[in-house]
Amino acid sequence: MPTISMFYGILIRMFFYDTDKHHVPHIHAEYQGQVAVYSIQDGTVLVGTLPPKKHKLVVAWIEIHQEDLMADWELAVNGKKPFPIRGLDQ
């Protein structure tokens, strides 16, 4: 599972071939052992939780980078390595 971005202690990852469990394009966000899965299309949480402030950062980051995330999703579901995407702190 490649890490595609890191910001404010949050790791953003995508699995390869990850289309079966959540059925929508999504990312996995991890912060201090807590994991949440977010829809790329609208930033909703599909499963899990993050602290409220970190959640807001992830949702804002998804909105800013939605096109890049969809391009990375297409790569990842086809087994190709997604490109890194800038974090909010860069």
Tab-separated table of N, CA and C in Angstrom:
chain	number	residue	atom	x	y	z
A	1	MET	N	0.849	-1.170	0.000
A	1	MET	CA	0.000	0.000	0.000
A	1	MET	C	0.895	1.233	0.000
A	2	PRO	N	1.021	1.903	-1.143
A	2	PRO	CA	1.880	3.083	-1.218
A	2	PRO	C	1.339	4.273	-0.421
A	3	THR	N	2.254	4.986	0.223
A	3	THR	CA	1.909	6.251	0.864
A	3	THR	C	2.013	7.324	-0.210
A	4	ILE	N	0.919	8.040	-0.461
A	4	ILE	CA	0.932	9.049	-1.519
A	4	ILE	C	1.099	10.459	-0.983
A	5	SER	N	0.886	10.643	0.334
A	5	SER	CA	1.076	11.972	0.912
A	5	SER	C	1.235	11.861	2.419
A	6	MET	N	1.885	12.873	2.999
A	6	MET	CA	2.034	12.981	4.449
A	6	MET	C	1.940	14.451	4.807
A	7	PHE	N	1.136	14.778	5.811
A	7	PHE	CA	1.059	16.152	6.293
A	7	PHE	C	0.498	16.159	7.714
A	8	TYR	N	1.081	16.991	8.544
A	8	TYR	CA	0.661	17.149	9.941
A	8	TYR	C	0.510	15.806	10.665
A	9	GLY	N	1.417	14.891	10.398
A	9	GLY	CA	1.407	13.585	11.050
A	9	GLY	C	0.430	12.589	10.457
A	10	ILE	N	-0.275	12.967	9.404
A	10	ILE	CA	-1.265	12.100	8.758
A	10	ILE	C	-0.611	11.422	7.554
A	11	LEU	N	-0.776	10.112	7.448
A	11	LEU	CA	-0.308	9.362	6.280
A	11	LEU	C	-1.521	9.063	5.399
A	12	ILE	N	-1.384	9.331	4.107
A	12	ILE	CA	-2.448	9.042	3.152
A	12	ILE	C	-1.959	7.916	2.250
A	13	ARG	N	-2.748	6.842	2.161
A	13	ARG	CA	-2.337	5.666	1.399
A	13	ARG	C	-3.439	5.205	0.454
A	14	MET	N	-3.013	4.449	-0.560
A	14	MET	CA	-3.926	3.761	-1.472
A	14	MET	C	-3.448	2.330	-1.621
A	15	PHE	N	-4.390	1.405	-1.599
A	15	PHE	CA	-4.074	0.001	-1.859
A	15	PHE	C	-4.091	-0.254	-3.353
A	16	PHE	N	-3.306	-1.230	-3.802
A	16	PHE	CA	-3.395	-1.716	-5.170
A	16	PHE	C	-4.633	-2.606	-5.298
A	17	TYR	N	-5.300	-2.564	-6.432
A	17	TYR	CA	-6.447	-3.416	-6.744
A	17	TYR	C	-7.553	-3.356	-5.682
A	18	ASP	N	-7.787	-2.206	-5.078
A	18	ASP	CA	-8.697	-2.071	-3.928
A	18	ASP	C	-10.092	-1.609	-4.358
A	19	THR	N	-10.815	-2.462	-5.083
A	19	THR	CA	-12.138	-2.061	-5.571
A	19	THR	C	-13.283	-2.840	-4.932
A	20	ASP	N	-13.015	-3.904	-4.220
A	20	ASP	CA	-14.077	-4.778	-3.737
A	20	ASP	C	-14.709	-4.354	-2.413
A	21	LYS	N	-13.925	-3.915	-1.459
A	21	LYS	CA	-14.459	-3.706	-0.113
A	21	LYS	C	-15.369	-2.483	-0.005
A	22	HIS	N	-14.942	-1.342	-0.514
A	22	HIS	CA	-15.714	-0.109	-0.315
A	22	HIS	C	-16.494	0.328	-1.557
A	23	HIS	N	-16.169	-0.232	-2.698
A	23	HIS	CA	-16.907	-0.027	-3.957
A	23	HIS	C	-16.909	1.404	-4.493
A	24	VAL	N	-16.114	2.271	-3.948
A	24	VAL	CA	-15.968	3.638	-4.476
A	24	VAL	C	-14.489	4.005	-4.405
A	25	PRO	N	-14.031	4.926	-5.245
A	25	PRO	CA	-12.647	5.399	-5.122
A	25	PRO	C	-12.430	5.988	-3.729
A	26	HIS	N	-11.349	5.592	-3.071
A	26	HIS	CA	-11.132	6.034	-1.689
A	26	HIS	C	-9.652	6.032	-1.324
A	27	ILE	N	-9.377	6.673	-0.199
A	27	ILE	CA	-8.033	6.691	0.386
A	27	ILE	C	-8.118	6.192	1.818
A	28	HIS	N	-6.976	5.783	2.344
A	28	HIS	CA	-6.847	5.388	3.739
A	28	HIS	C	-5.992	6.453	4.420
A	29	ALA	N	-6.521	7.075	5.473
A	29	ALA	CA	-5.788	8.096	6.222
A	29	ALA	C	-5.475	7.542	7.608
A	30	GLU	N	-4.219	7.686	8.030
A	30	GLU	CA	-3.801	7.166	9.331
A	30	GLU	C	-3.140	8.269	10.138
A	31	TYR	N	-3.523	8.339	11.410
A	31	TYR	CA	-2.912	9.299	12.319
A	31	TYR	C	-2.786	8.631	13.685
A	32	GLN	N	-1.575	8.461	14.147
A	32	GLN	CA	-1.266	7.879	15.454
A	32	GLN	C	-2.063	6.604	15.737
A	33	GLY	N	-2.071	5.693	14.775
A	33	GLY	CA	-2.724	4.413	14.957
A	33	GLY	C	-4.206	4.388	14.643
A	34	GLN	N	-4.819	5.544	14.457
A	34	GLN	CA	-6.226	5.598	14.060
A	34	GLN	C	-6.289	5.642	12.539
A	35	VAL	N	-7.231	4.900	11.961
A	35	VAL	CA	-7.361	4.833	10.513
A	35	VAL	C	-8.795	5.132	10.114
A	36	ALA	N	-8.949	5.916	9.061
A	36	ALA	CA	-10.260	6.176	8.469
A	36	ALA	C	-10.129	6.052	6.959
A	37	VAL	N	-11.187	5.581	6.334
A	37	VAL	CA	-11.236	5.453	4.884
A	37	VAL	C	-12.193	6.521	4.370
A	38	TYR	N	-11.717	7.326	3.414
A	38	TYR	CA	-12.481	8.466	2.889
A	38	TYR	C	-12.782	8.281	1.413
A	39	SER	N	-14.009	8.616	1.018
A	39	SER	CA	-14.380	8.652	-0.389
A	39	SER	C	-13.644	9.810	-1.063
A	40	ILE	N	-13.070	9.557	-2.227
A	40	ILE	CA	-12.408	10.628	-2.980
A	40	ILE	C	-13.447	11.567	-3.582
A	41	GLN	N	-14.585	11.046	-3.937
A	41	GLN	CA	-15.598	11.846	-4.616
A	41	GLN	C	-16.178	12.958	-3.759
A	42	ASP	N	-16.414	12.686	-2.469
A	42	ASP	CA	-17.042	13.721	-1.635
A	42	ASP	C	-16.448	13.866	-0.238
A	43	GLY	N	-15.401	13.111	0.073
A	43	GLY	CA	-14.733	13.248	1.364
A	43	GLY	C	-15.468	12.623	2.535
A	44	THR	N	-16.523	11.850	2.277
A	44	THR	CA	-17.224	11.210	3.382
A	44	THR	C	-16.399	10.059	3.937
A	45	VAL	N	-16.582	9.792	5.220
A	45	VAL	CA	-15.893	8.688	5.874
A	45	VAL	C	-16.670	7.407	5.598
A	46	LEU	N	-15.988	6.428	5.050
A	46	LEU	CA	-16.608	5.141	4.750
A	46	LEU	C	-16.507	4.192	5.937
A	47	VAL	N	-15.411	4.296	6.663
A	47	VAL	CA	-15.204	3.471	7.855
A	47	VAL	C	-14.075	4.091	8.675
A	48	GLY	N	-14.126	3.925	9.999
A	48	GLY	CA	-13.068	4.409	10.874
A	48	GLY	C	-13.267	5.845	11.327
A	49	THR	N	-12.290	6.341	12.107
A	49	THR	CA	-12.339	7.713	12.609
A	49	THR	C	-10.937	8.275	12.750
A	50	LEU	N	-10.859	9.582	12.681
A	50	LEU	CA	-9.655	10.338	13.018
A	50	LEU	C	-10.088	11.420	13.998
A	51	PRO	N	-9.143	11.996	14.755
A	51	PRO	CA	-9.503	13.127	15.611
A	51	PRO	C	-10.132	14.243	14.759
A	52	PRO	N	-11.083	14.991	15.308
A	52	PRO	CA	-11.822	15.995	14.529
A	52	PRO	C	-10.953	16.973	13.735
A	53	LYS	N	-9.887	17.487	14.315
A	53	LYS	CA	-9.034	18.440	13.593
A	53	LYS	C	-8.322	17.767	12.415
A	54	LYS	N	-7.869	16.542	12.606
A	54	LYS	CA	-7.195	15.807	11.524
A	54	LYS	C	-8.205	15.435	10.431
A	55	HIS	N	-9.412	15.081	10.847
A	55	HIS	CA	-10.478	14.782	9.883
A	55	HIS	C	-10.714	15.982	8.962
A	56	LYS	N	-10.816	17.169	9.530
A	56	LYS	CA	-11.050	18.375	8.735
A	56	LYS	C	-9.908	18.620	7.748
A	57	LEU	N	-8.677	18.360	8.181
A	57	LEU	CA	-7.531	18.519	7.282
A	57	LEU	C	-7.605	17.546	6.116
A	58	VAL	N	-7.959	16.294	6.397
A	58	VAL	CA	-8.041	15.298	5.324
A	58	VAL	C	-9.132	15.666	4.329
A	59	VAL	N	-10.299	16.081	4.819
A	59	VAL	CA	-11.403	16.455	3.927
A	59	VAL	C	-11.008	17.641	3.044
A	60	ALA	N	-10.334	18.635	3.626
A	60	ALA	CA	-9.880	19.794	2.841
A	60	ALA	C	-8.856	19.365	1.802
A	61	TRP	N	-7.936	18.497	2.187
A	61	TRP	CA	-6.908	18.012	1.268
A	61	TRP	C	-7.543	17.247	0.105
A	62	ILE	N	-8.534	16.405	0.394
A	62	ILE	CA	-9.227	15.665	-0.670
A	62	ILE	C	-9.870	16.643	-1.648
A	63	GLU	N	-10.526	17.666	-1.138
A	63	GLU	CA	-11.192	18.640	-2.015
A	63	GLU	C	-10.186	19.347	-2.924
A	64	ILE	N	-9.055	19.729	-2.373
A	64	ILE	CA	-8.020	20.423	-3.142
A	64	ILE	C	-7.425	19.514	-4.223
A	65	HIS	N	-7.244	18.243	-3.913
A	65	HIS	CA	-6.510	17.327	-4.792
A	65	HIS	C	-7.391	16.254	-5.442
A	66	GLN	N	-8.665	16.515	-5.571
A	66	GLN	CA	-9.584	15.499	-6.070
A	66	GLN	C	-9.182	14.949	-7.444
A	67	GLU	N	-8.792	15.804	-8.370
A	67	GLU	CA	-8.406	15.332	-9.713
A	67	GLU	C	-7.155	14.457	-9.650
A	68	ASP	N	-6.156	14.883	-8.872
A	68	ASP	CA	-4.936	14.083	-8.719
A	68	ASP	C	-5.251	12.735	-8.064
A	69	LEU	N	-6.138	12.762	-7.083
A	69	LEU	CA	-6.501	11.521	-6.394
A	69	LEU	C	-7.208	10.544	-7.327
A	70	MET	N	-8.080	11.050	-8.177
A	70	MET	CA	-8.758	10.166	-9.125
A	70	MET	C	-7.769	9.574	-10.135
A	71	ALA	N	-6.794	10.364	-10.557
A	71	ALA	CA	-5.765	9.846	-11.465
A	71	ALA	C	-4.949	8.756	-10.756
A	72	ASP	N	-4.581	8.998	-9.500
A	72	ASP	CA	-3.846	7.987	-8.727
A	72	ASP	C	-4.697	6.744	-8.507
A	73	TRP	N	-5.990	6.927	-8.265
A	73	TRP	CA	-6.889	5.782	-8.070
A	73	TRP	C	-6.856	4.867	-9.293
A	74	GLU	N	-6.942	5.454	-10.477
A	74	GLU	CA	-6.912	4.659	-11.704
A	74	GLU	C	-5.610	3.871	-11.821
A	75	LEU	N	-4.513	4.480	-11.439
A	75	LEU	CA	-3.235	3.761	-11.456
A	75	LEU	C	-3.253	2.609	-10.454
A	76	ALA	N	-3.646	2.909	-9.221
A	76	ALA	CA	-3.582	1.915	-8.144
A	76	ALA	C	-4.490	0.716	-8.404
A	77	VAL	N	-5.703	0.949	-8.877
A	77	VAL	CA	-6.601	-0.192	-9.098
A	77	VAL	C	-6.142	-1.063	-10.258
A	78	ASN	N	-5.263	-0.530	-11.077
A	78	ASN	CA	-4.689	-1.316	-12.168
A	78	ASN	C	-3.297	-1.848	-11.833
A	79	GLY	N	-2.908	-1.751	-10.548
A	79	GLY	CA	-1.655	-2.329	-10.089
A	79	GLY	C	-0.429	-1.484	-10.355
A	80	LYS	N	-0.628	-0.221	-10.741
A	80	LYS	CA	0.496	0.672	-11.000
A	80	LYS	C	0.691	1.617	-9.824
A	81	LYS	N	1.932	2.010	-9.613
A	81	LYS	CA	2.251	2.866	-8.466
A	81	LYS	C	1.678	4.275	-8.664
A	82	PRO	N	0.880	4.751	-7.686
A	82	PRO	CA	0.357	6.119	-7.784
A	82	PRO	C	1.457	7.144	-7.518
A	83	PHE	N	1.245	8.345	-8.031
A	83	PHE	CA	2.199	9.430	-7.846
A	83	PHE	C	2.008	10.094	-6.486
A	84	PRO	N	3.090	10.617	-5.892
A	84	PRO	CA	2.948	11.394	-4.655
A	84	PRO	C	2.132	12.662	-4.907
A	85	ILE	N	1.403	13.091	-3.889
A	85	ILE	CA	0.613	14.322	-3.965
A	85	ILE	C	1.018	15.208	-2.786
A	86	ARG	N	1.182	16.485	-3.067
A	86	ARG	CA	1.604	17.431	-2.025
A	86	ARG	C	0.664	17.426	-0.834
A	87	GLY	N	1.258	17.563	0.336
A	87	GLY	CA	0.471	17.695	1.557
A	87	GLY	C	0.048	19.137	1.780
A	88	LEU	N	-0.675	19.373	2.841
A	88	LEU	CA	-1.133	20.722	3.166
A	88	LEU	C	-0.024	21.577	3.760
A	89	ASP	N	1.020	20.948	4.277
A	89	ASP	CA	2.080	21.692	4.957
A	89	ASP	C	3.283	21.959	4.063
A	90	GLN	N	3.136	21.777	2.767
A	90	GLN	CA	4.266	21.995	1.855
A	90	GLN	C	4.088	23.260	1.064
